[in-house]
Tab-separated table of C-alpha atoms in Angstrom:
chain	number	residue	atom	x	y	z
X	12	MET	CA	0.000	0.000	0.000
X	13	SER	CA	1.271	3.460	-0.822
X	14	VAL	CA	2.118	5.607	2.173
X	15	PHE	CA	-0.144	8.183	0.534
X	16	ALA	CA	-3.195	5.937	0.661
X	17	SER	CA	-3.954	7.774	3.937
X	18	PRO	CA	-4.577	4.700	6.111
X	19	ILE	CA	-6.306	5.283	9.421
X	20	ALA	CA	-4.721	2.099	10.776
X	21	LEU	CA	-1.106	1.015	10.344
X	22	ASP	CA	0.901	-1.751	11.991
X	23	ARG	CA	4.624	-1.609	11.231
X	24	TYR	CA	7.770	-3.093	12.768
X	25	LEU	CA	10.693	-0.672	12.747
X	26	VAL	CA	14.128	-2.348	12.627
X	27	ALA	CA	17.014	-0.266	13.956
X	28	GLY	CA	20.271	-2.197	13.865
X	29	SER	CA	20.002	-5.042	16.357
X	30	ALA	CA	16.912	-3.492	17.950
X	31	GLY	CA	13.360	-3.292	16.709
X	32	PHE	CA	9.924	-2.283	17.901
X	33	PRO	CA	6.344	-2.223	16.624
X	34	VAL	CA	4.718	1.063	15.621
X	35	GLN	CA	0.941	1.198	15.495
X	36	VAL	CA	-1.093	4.078	14.088
X	37	LEU	CA	-4.747	3.825	15.130
X	38	HIS	CA	-7.843	5.927	15.622
X	39	GLY	CA	-11.250	5.588	17.224
X	40	ASP	CA	-12.856	4.220	20.367
X	41	ASP	CA	-12.524	0.591	19.314
X	42	SER	CA	-8.747	0.858	19.030
X	43	TRP	CA	-8.336	1.709	22.718
X	44	SER	CA	-9.546	-1.658	23.938
X	45	GLU	CA	-6.406	-3.315	22.559
X	46	LEU	CA	-3.978	-0.965	24.305
X	47	ALA	CA	-3.948	-2.654	27.694
X	48	ARG	CA	-3.652	-6.131	26.192
X	49	ILE	CA	-0.668	-5.236	23.988
X	50	ALA	CA	1.164	-3.179	26.609
X	51	ALA	CA	0.634	-5.905	29.238
X	52	GLU	CA	2.469	-8.679	27.369
X	53	PRO	CA	4.242	-10.084	29.311
X	54	ALA	CA	2.309	-9.199	32.461
X	55	PRO	CA	3.804	-6.109	34.172
X	56	ASP	CA	4.095	-5.381	37.901
X	57	ALA	CA	2.822	-1.855	37.264
X	58	PHE	CA	2.464	0.896	34.697
X	59	VAL	CA	4.274	4.151	35.494
X	60	ILE	CA	2.913	6.944	33.308
X	61	VAL	CA	5.362	9.803	32.690
X	62	THR	CA	3.567	12.929	31.546
X	63	GLU	CA	3.170	16.695	31.973
X	64	ARG	CA	0.518	18.676	33.803
X	65	THR	CA	-0.138	20.685	30.635
X	66	LEU	CA	-1.501	17.631	28.831
X	67	PRO	CA	-5.317	17.590	28.569
X	68	ARG	CA	-6.663	15.688	31.575
X	69	ALA	CA	-9.019	13.736	29.314
X	70	HIS	CA	-6.013	12.109	27.616
X	71	ILE	CA	-4.473	11.121	30.952
X	72	ALA	CA	-7.772	9.800	32.294
X	73	ARG	CA	-8.350	7.689	29.202
X	74	VAL	CA	-4.910	6.060	29.404
X	75	LEU	CA	-5.261	5.491	33.153
X	76	HIS	CA	-8.625	3.836	32.605
X	77	HIS	CA	-7.424	1.379	29.971
X	78	LEU	CA	-4.036	0.506	31.460
X	79	GLY	CA	-5.519	0.266	34.937
X	80	THR	CA	-7.513	-2.769	33.851
X	81	ALA	CA	-4.276	-4.717	33.328
X	82	ALA	CA	-2.016	-3.654	36.221
X	83	PRO	CA	-1.660	-1.045	38.990
X	84	THR	CA	-1.077	2.310	37.333
X	85	CYS	CA	0.382	5.571	38.639
X	86	VAL	CA	1.369	8.957	37.213
X	87	ARG	CA	4.737	10.668	37.558
X	88	TRP	CA	4.868	14.323	36.517
X	89	LEU	CA	7.797	15.946	34.795
X	90	THR	CA	9.603	18.572	36.842
X	91	GLY	CA	11.651	20.656	34.450
X	92	GLN	CA	13.124	18.222	31.953
X	93	ASP	CA	13.068	15.052	34.055
X	94	VAL	CA	11.108	12.824	36.378
X	95	PRO	CA	12.223	13.545	39.961
X	96	ASP	CA	14.662	11.075	41.484
X	97	GLY	CA	13.161	8.508	43.805
X	98	THR	CA	10.552	7.137	41.404
X	99	ALA	CA	10.180	3.495	42.451
X	100	LEU	CA	10.398	1.007	39.607
X	101	THR	CA	10.433	-2.763	39.877
X	102	PRO	CA	12.099	-4.918	37.200
X	103	GLY	CA	8.628	-5.746	35.911
X	104	SER	CA	7.439	-2.125	35.612
X	105	VAL	CA	6.435	-0.601	32.292
X	106	ILE	CA	7.256	3.090	31.783
X	107	VAL	CA	4.628	4.742	29.616
X	108	ALA	CA	5.663	8.058	28.028
X	109	LEU	CA	2.450	10.007	27.463
X	110	GLY	CA	3.239	13.332	25.825
X	111	GLY	CA	5.464	15.077	23.349
X	112	THR	CA	9.199	14.990	22.684
X	113	ARG	CA	10.205	16.281	26.113
X	114	VAL	CA	8.241	13.509	27.842
X	115	ILE	CA	9.689	10.845	25.552
X	116	ASP	CA	13.219	12.078	26.243
X	117	ALA	CA	12.583	12.092	30.003
X	118	ALA	CA	11.082	8.589	29.976
X	119	GLY	CA	14.095	7.320	28.050
X	120	ARG	CA	16.461	8.815	30.621
X	121	LEU	CA	14.405	7.359	33.464
X	122	ALA	CA	14.612	3.901	31.910
X	123	ALA	CA	18.349	4.247	31.297
X	124	ARG	CA	19.158	5.172	34.897
X	125	THR	CA	16.969	2.467	36.415
X	126	GLY	CA	18.288	-1.017	37.020
X	127	GLY	CA	16.490	-4.010	35.571
X	128	ARG	CA	15.872	-2.472	32.110
X	129	PRO	CA	12.177	-1.664	32.533
X	130	ARG	CA	10.055	-1.753	29.418
X	131	LEU	CA	9.231	1.468	27.588
X	132	VAL	CA	5.953	2.239	25.835
X	133	TYR	CA	5.579	5.498	23.915
X	134	LEU	CA	2.177	7.139	23.579
X	135	PRO	CA	3.127	10.332	21.704
X	136	THR	CA	0.562	13.123	21.804
X	137	THR	CA	2.134	15.639	19.415
X	138	LEU	CA	2.668	15.398	15.682
X	139	ARG	CA	6.416	15.928	16.031
X	140	ALA	CA	6.693	13.080	18.527
X	141	MET	CA	4.525	10.774	16.420
X	142	SER	CA	6.529	11.291	13.247
X	143	ASP	CA	10.029	11.828	14.638
X	144	SER	CA	11.200	11.640	18.261
X	145	ALA	CA	9.160	8.552	19.224
X	146	LEU	CA	10.730	6.746	16.256
X	147	SER	CA	14.324	7.588	17.176
X	148	LEU	CA	16.782	5.774	19.441
X	149	VAL	CA	18.765	8.972	20.012
X	150	GLY	CA	17.864	11.707	22.471
X	151	PRO	CA	19.566	14.988	23.411
X	152	ALA	CA	21.948	13.167	25.749
X	153	GLY	CA	22.739	10.341	23.327
X	154	PRO	CA	21.390	6.804	22.773
X	155	ARG	CA	18.311	5.729	24.690
X	156	PRO	CA	16.654	2.320	25.190
X	157	ALA	CA	14.402	1.003	22.460
X	158	PRO	CA	10.708	0.983	23.338
X	159	VAL	CA	8.697	-2.219	23.271
X	160	LEU	CA	5.855	-0.347	21.558
X	161	VAL	CA	5.139	2.996	19.916
X	162	ARG	CA	1.391	3.520	19.900
X	163	VAL	CA	0.203	6.492	17.818
X	164	GLN	CA	-3.382	7.300	18.786
X	165	LEU	CA	-4.548	9.849	16.241
X	166	ASP	CA	-7.297	10.896	18.672
X	167	PHE	CA	-4.670	12.931	20.554
X	168	LEU	CA	-4.220	15.209	17.530
X	169	THR	CA	-7.795	16.484	17.693
X	170	THR	CA	-6.966	18.674	20.697
X	171	LEU	CA	-3.956	20.380	19.090
X	172	THR	CA	-4.159	23.965	17.853
X	173	PRO	CA	-3.406	24.680	14.171
X	174	ASP	CA	-0.110	26.285	15.265
X	175	ALA	CA	0.899	23.110	17.087
X	176	VAL	CA	-0.063	20.948	14.095
X	177	ARG	CA	1.862	23.205	11.724
X	178	SER	CA	4.989	23.125	13.894
X	179	GLY	CA	4.747	19.337	14.169
X	180	LEU	CA	5.172	18.875	10.417
X	181	SER	CA	8.884	19.721	10.544
X	182	ALA	CA	9.970	16.064	10.272
X	183	LEU	CA	7.799	15.536	7.200
X	184	VAL	CA	9.256	18.537	5.345
X	185	ARG	CA	12.810	17.673	6.415
X	186	ASN	CA	12.415	14.078	5.250
X	187	VAL	CA	11.156	15.167	1.847
X	188	LEU	CA	14.004	17.630	1.289
X	189	ALA	CA	16.891	15.633	2.765
X	190	VAL	CA	15.901	12.007	2.102
X	191	SER	CA	12.902	11.427	-0.199
X	192	PRO	CA	12.442	14.252	-2.732
X	193	ALA	CA	10.321	11.962	-4.920
X	194	PHE	CA	7.451	12.884	-2.589
X	195	HIS	CA	8.035	16.636	-2.946
X	196	ASP	CA	5.140	17.410	-5.283
X	197	ARG	CA	2.651	15.124	-3.549
X	198	VAL	CA	3.472	16.527	-0.126
X	199	ALA	CA	3.401	20.090	-1.463
X	200	ASP	CA	-0.091	19.477	-2.858
X	201	ARG	CA	-1.334	18.291	0.542
X	202	LEU	CA	0.261	20.978	2.720
X	203	ARG	CA	-2.022	23.782	3.893
X	204	PRO	CA	-0.725	27.058	5.345
X	205	ASP	CA	-3.746	27.174	7.691
X	206	ALA	CA	-2.706	23.750	9.099
X	207	ARG	CA	-6.253	22.386	9.035
X	208	TYR	CA	-5.993	18.719	8.089
X	209	ASP	CA	-8.244	15.725	8.449
X	210	LEU	CA	-6.875	12.741	10.372
X	211	GLU	CA	-6.417	10.655	7.246
X	212	THR	CA	-4.033	13.233	5.792
X	213	LEU	CA	-2.094	13.460	9.051
X	214	ALA	CA	-1.941	9.659	9.174
X	215	SER	CA	-0.435	9.618	5.684
X	216	PHE	CA	2.191	12.172	6.770
X	217	ILE	CA	3.104	10.024	9.789
X	218	ALA	CA	3.247	6.911	7.600
X	219	LEU	CA	5.649	8.585	5.183
X	220	SER	CA	7.934	9.693	8.021
X	221	LEU	CA	7.857	6.158	9.419
X	222	GLU	CA	8.866	4.663	6.073
X	223	VAL	CA	11.745	7.142	5.721
X	224	ARG	CA	12.898	6.297	9.240
X	225	ALA	CA	12.761	2.581	8.453
X	226	THR	CA	14.887	3.076	5.335
X	227	LEU	CA	17.844	4.683	7.144
X	228	MET	CA	17.672	3.361	10.708
X	229	ILE	CA	17.961	-0.300	9.773
X	230	TYR	CA	21.688	0.206	9.131
X	231	ASP	CA	22.290	3.357	11.196
X	232	PRO	CA	20.236	3.217	14.407
X	233	LEU	CA	22.343	5.815	16.242
X	234	GLU	CA	22.204	8.366	13.400
X	235	ARG	CA	25.955	8.705	12.992
X	236	GLY	CA	26.080	7.845	9.297
X	237	PRO	CA	23.413	8.175	6.586
X	238	ALA	CA	20.686	8.748	9.197
X	239	MET	CA	22.376	12.036	10.113
X	240	ALA	CA	20.127	13.326	7.329
X	241	PHE	CA	17.548	13.538	10.132
X	242	HIS	CA	19.694	16.332	11.580
X	243	TYR	CA	19.104	18.529	8.536
X	244	GLY	CA	18.434	22.080	9.733
X	245	ARG	CA	19.054	21.136	13.370
X	246	THR	CA	22.219	23.128	14.094
X	247	VAL	CA	20.643	26.506	13.373
X	248	ALA	CA	17.305	25.348	14.809
X	249	ASP	CA	18.952	24.472	18.133
X	250	ALA	CA	20.649	27.876	18.169
X	251	LEU	CA	17.321	29.595	17.570
X	252	ARG	CA	15.715	27.528	20.306
X	253	GLY	CA	18.463	28.709	22.651
X	254	LEU	CA	17.355	32.339	22.382
X	255	GLY	CA	15.016	32.111	25.350
X	256	ALA	CA	11.893	34.271	25.203
X	257	ASP	CA	12.515	35.171	21.551
X	258	ALA	CA	12.805	31.530	20.455
X	259	PRO	CA	10.406	30.337	17.737
X	260	ARG	CA	8.560	27.022	17.949
X	261	TYR	CA	10.600	23.937	17.125
X	262	GLY	CA	9.029	23.485	13.704
X	263	GLU	CA	9.549	27.120	12.771
X	264	ALA	CA	13.167	26.956	13.953
X	265	THR	CA	13.748	23.813	11.886
X	266	ALA	CA	12.303	25.487	8.789
X	267	LEU	CA	14.656	28.439	9.211
X	268	GLY	CA	17.563	26.059	9.801
X	269	MET	CA	16.850	24.254	6.538
X	270	LEU	CA	16.610	27.544	4.626
X	271	VAL	CA	19.983	28.589	6.047
X	272	ALA	CA	21.500	25.212	5.133
X	273	ALA	CA	20.128	25.510	1.600
X	274	ARG	CA	21.659	28.958	1.142
X	275	VAL	CA	25.014	27.845	2.606
X	276	ALA	CA	25.036	24.813	0.304
X	277	ARG	CA	24.311	27.002	-2.704
X	278	LEU	CA	26.997	29.521	-1.783
X	279	SER	CA	29.378	26.587	-1.389
X	280	GLY	CA	28.756	25.422	-4.951
X	281	LEU	CA	26.774	22.345	-3.881
X	282	LEU	CA	23.002	22.793	-4.095
X	283	ASP	CA	21.799	24.499	-7.280
X	284	GLU	CA	19.283	27.326	-7.615
X	285	GLU	CA	16.425	24.941	-8.311
X	286	GLY	CA	17.173	22.991	-5.129
X	287	GLU	CA	17.136	26.130	-2.991
X	288	ARG	CA	13.922	27.263	-4.651
X	289	ALA	CA	12.322	23.888	-3.843
X	290	HIS	CA	13.109	24.543	-0.177
X	291	ARG	CA	11.426	27.912	-0.206
X	292	GLU	CA	8.395	26.675	-2.117
X	293	LEU	CA	7.800	23.752	0.234
X	294	VAL	CA	8.276	25.872	3.363
X	295	ALA	CA	5.884	28.487	1.965
X	296	ARG	CA	3.206	25.814	1.423
X	297	TRP	CA	3.884	24.538	4.925
X	298	GLY	CA	2.920	27.980	6.247
X	299	VAL	CA	5.675	28.628	8.810
X	300	PRO	CA	7.537	31.964	8.940
X	301	MET	CA	10.441	32.228	6.515
X	302	GLU	CA	12.245	35.034	8.350
X	303	LEU	CA	13.837	35.462	11.758
X	304	PRO	CA	11.535	36.738	14.505
X	305	ALA	CA	11.370	40.535	14.568
X	306	MET	CA	13.601	40.923	17.643
X	307	VAL	CA	16.260	38.426	16.490
X	308	THR	CA	19.297	39.277	14.349
X	309	ALA	CA	21.947	37.209	12.634
X	310	ASP	CA	24.377	38.287	15.374
X	311	ASP	CA	22.084	36.783	18.031
X	312	VAL	CA	22.071	33.430	16.265
X	313	LEU	CA	25.799	33.524	15.578
X	314	GLY	CA	26.434	34.226	19.247
X	315	VAL	CA	24.606	31.052	20.271
X	316	LEU	CA	26.370	29.041	17.562
X	317	ARG	CA	29.764	30.236	18.828
X	318	ARG	CA	28.946	29.182	22.378
X	319	THR	CA	27.566	25.771	21.467
X	320	ALA	CA	30.016	24.711	18.743
X	321	SER	CA	32.519	22.427	20.436
X	322	PRO	CA	35.039	21.536	19.318
X	323	GLY	CA	35.757	23.603	16.249
X	324	ARG	CA	33.291	25.569	14.182
X	325	PRO	CA	29.533	24.952	13.845
X	326	ALA	CA	28.762	21.989	11.602
X	327	LEU	CA	25.738	21.785	9.291
X	328	VAL	CA	24.264	18.962	7.264
X	329	LEU	CA	24.306	20.260	3.677
X	330	LEU	CA	22.810	18.864	0.488
X	331	ASP	CA	24.552	18.272	-2.830
X	332	ARG	CA	21.043	18.055	-4.262
X	333	LEU	CA	17.628	17.240	-2.872
X	334	GLY	CA	17.757	13.905	-1.073
X	335	GLU	CA	21.568	13.671	-1.282
X	336	PRO	CA	23.408	14.947	1.799
X	337	HIS	CA	26.941	16.176	1.234
X	338	ILE	CA	29.730	13.989	2.631
X	339	GLU	CA	32.745	15.809	4.051
X	340	SER	CA	35.694	13.680	5.231
X	341	GLY	CA	33.387	10.716	5.659
X	342	HIS	CA	30.764	12.636	7.646
X	343	LEU	CA	27.439	14.257	6.825
X	344	ALA	CA	28.207	17.305	8.980
X	345	THR	CA	30.395	20.023	7.452
X	346	GLU	CA	32.129	22.691	9.539
X	347	ILE	CA	31.125	26.165	8.378
X	348	GLY	CA	32.998	29.412	8.946
X	349	GLU	CA	31.345	32.502	10.379
X	350	ASP	CA	31.257	34.527	7.162
X	351	LEU	CA	29.493	31.724	5.331
X	352	LEU	CA	27.091	31.202	8.238
X	353	ARG	CA	26.280	34.898	8.237
X	354	ALA	CA	25.619	34.785	4.511
X	355	GLY	CA	23.255	31.875	5.119
X	356	LEU	CA	21.489	33.718	7.912
X	357	ASP	CA	21.010	36.696	5.614
X	358	ALA	CA	18.643	34.456	3.630
X	359	ILE	CA	16.198	34.438	6.567
X	360	ALA	CA	16.808	37.949	7.919
X	361	GLY	CA	13.826	40.270	7.716
X	362	ARG	CA	14.204	43.642	6.075
X	363	GLY	CA	16.639	45.684	8.066
X	364	ALA	CA	17.482	42.770	10.348
X	365	GLY	CA	21.017	41.503	10.844
X	366	THR	CA	24.133	42.738	9.094
X	367	SER	CA	25.221	41.225	5.785
X	368	ARG	CA	28.924	40.833	5.080
X	369	THR	CA	28.516	39.451	1.564
X	370	THR	CA	29.053	41.568	-1.492
X	371	GLY	CA	26.204	43.361	-3.191
X	372	ALA	CA	26.398	40.970	-6.138
X	373	ALA	CA	26.104	37.951	-3.862
X	374	GLU	CA	23.067	39.468	-2.148
X	375	ALA	CA	21.380	40.149	-5.464
X	376	THR	CA	21.998	36.754	-7.058
X	377	GLY	CA	22.115	34.456	-4.018
X	378	THR	CA	25.587	33.175	-5.031
X	379	ALA	CA	29.084	33.969	-3.810
X	380	THR	CA	31.398	35.916	-6.083
X	381	GLU	CA	35.006	34.819	-6.419
X	382	GLY	CA	36.327	37.412	-3.972
X	383	SER	CA	33.423	37.394	-1.532
X	384	PRO	CA	33.943	36.486	2.138
X	385	ALA	CA	31.740	33.426	1.659
X	386	ARG	CA	33.886	32.107	-1.185
X	387	ARG	CA	37.136	32.939	0.634
X	388	ASP	CA	35.874	31.176	3.759
X	389	LEU	CA	34.930	28.134	1.699
X	390	ALA	CA	38.334	28.039	0.048
X	391	THR	CA	39.986	28.047	3.456
X	392	ALA	CA	37.787	25.339	4.940
X	393	ALA	CA	37.274	23.080	1.967
X	394	GLY	CA	40.412	21.097	1.424
X	395	PRO	CA	40.778	18.555	-1.403
X	396	GLY	CA	37.639	17.465	-3.155
X	397	ARG	CA	35.542	20.509	-2.237
X	398	PRO	CA	34.592	23.286	-4.701
């Protein structure tokens, strides 16, 4: 079945190196009755639900009701980024991550620091978690245990705002640009700037992201080789997210990071004009902002990149062409000098924002002239085999 057949039910087994786990995408009241049975095999001592107080109480109550029929069930609330120390877990406990990416990361850390290797079940409640973080074996602090089940209940999406849905599509757009450009036109036709989608369309987006994950993770579960394509746009996105009160949503930050990477790749003689234009067209259909927030300048972003780049200079995943990440010295991350980064950031600077150091010709055409700082920086950093 095509991943664009928009199934409302999907049962897939994701292989990631020596690990593997089932991923189920379901919807409707009837689908809930199976949750306790599947999560309770083999029989657990208890379910420990990790979640946040901001999650709709109806979601928590529904999960408590169904899991509580199979084993004693309790809730542990996130405090900051983690579950407080002292959470009692027996070897037969099942940790259930009910929430978005932050909850999934915290549940993974809780499982990793607890003896006895308790089982992990992910019940993602955001579109980003459903199509990205719940399908990954790598968190912010490094590798995390594989879950025994990822259960995507599409019902959770009905309580999200359009802004939250729009932001959650970042993995879909990234996967199309960096891994599977054959889906570019079909995804572009389905994207809506107002972010109002029916559940079948969202299910098809999740299914596509799952298939892309399955393609790369089978040989690269820790995302250190070809699966580093999933880091496309992340370096600049993380810097933007580090701006505190001025930080955009994760999806918006990822979009800006991909636009910067596309401009840097073009200035470096890698991605052509058509490839950069495809980025801008897809992001425009997605409906996220294509410029830095009003109070943010290129200098602000560069300042964060300087502080967080260790060792060496900031490294970006770049594309030779759509779906083909650039390989530099055997890696998919290429160190980028400040002048070239600034030129890339100029591509997302609003009118009057930031300070461009490229030449007037480079600004007008979107390419680096022979004597421009971007081209000189590239010549210094490139080494053999680079333009």
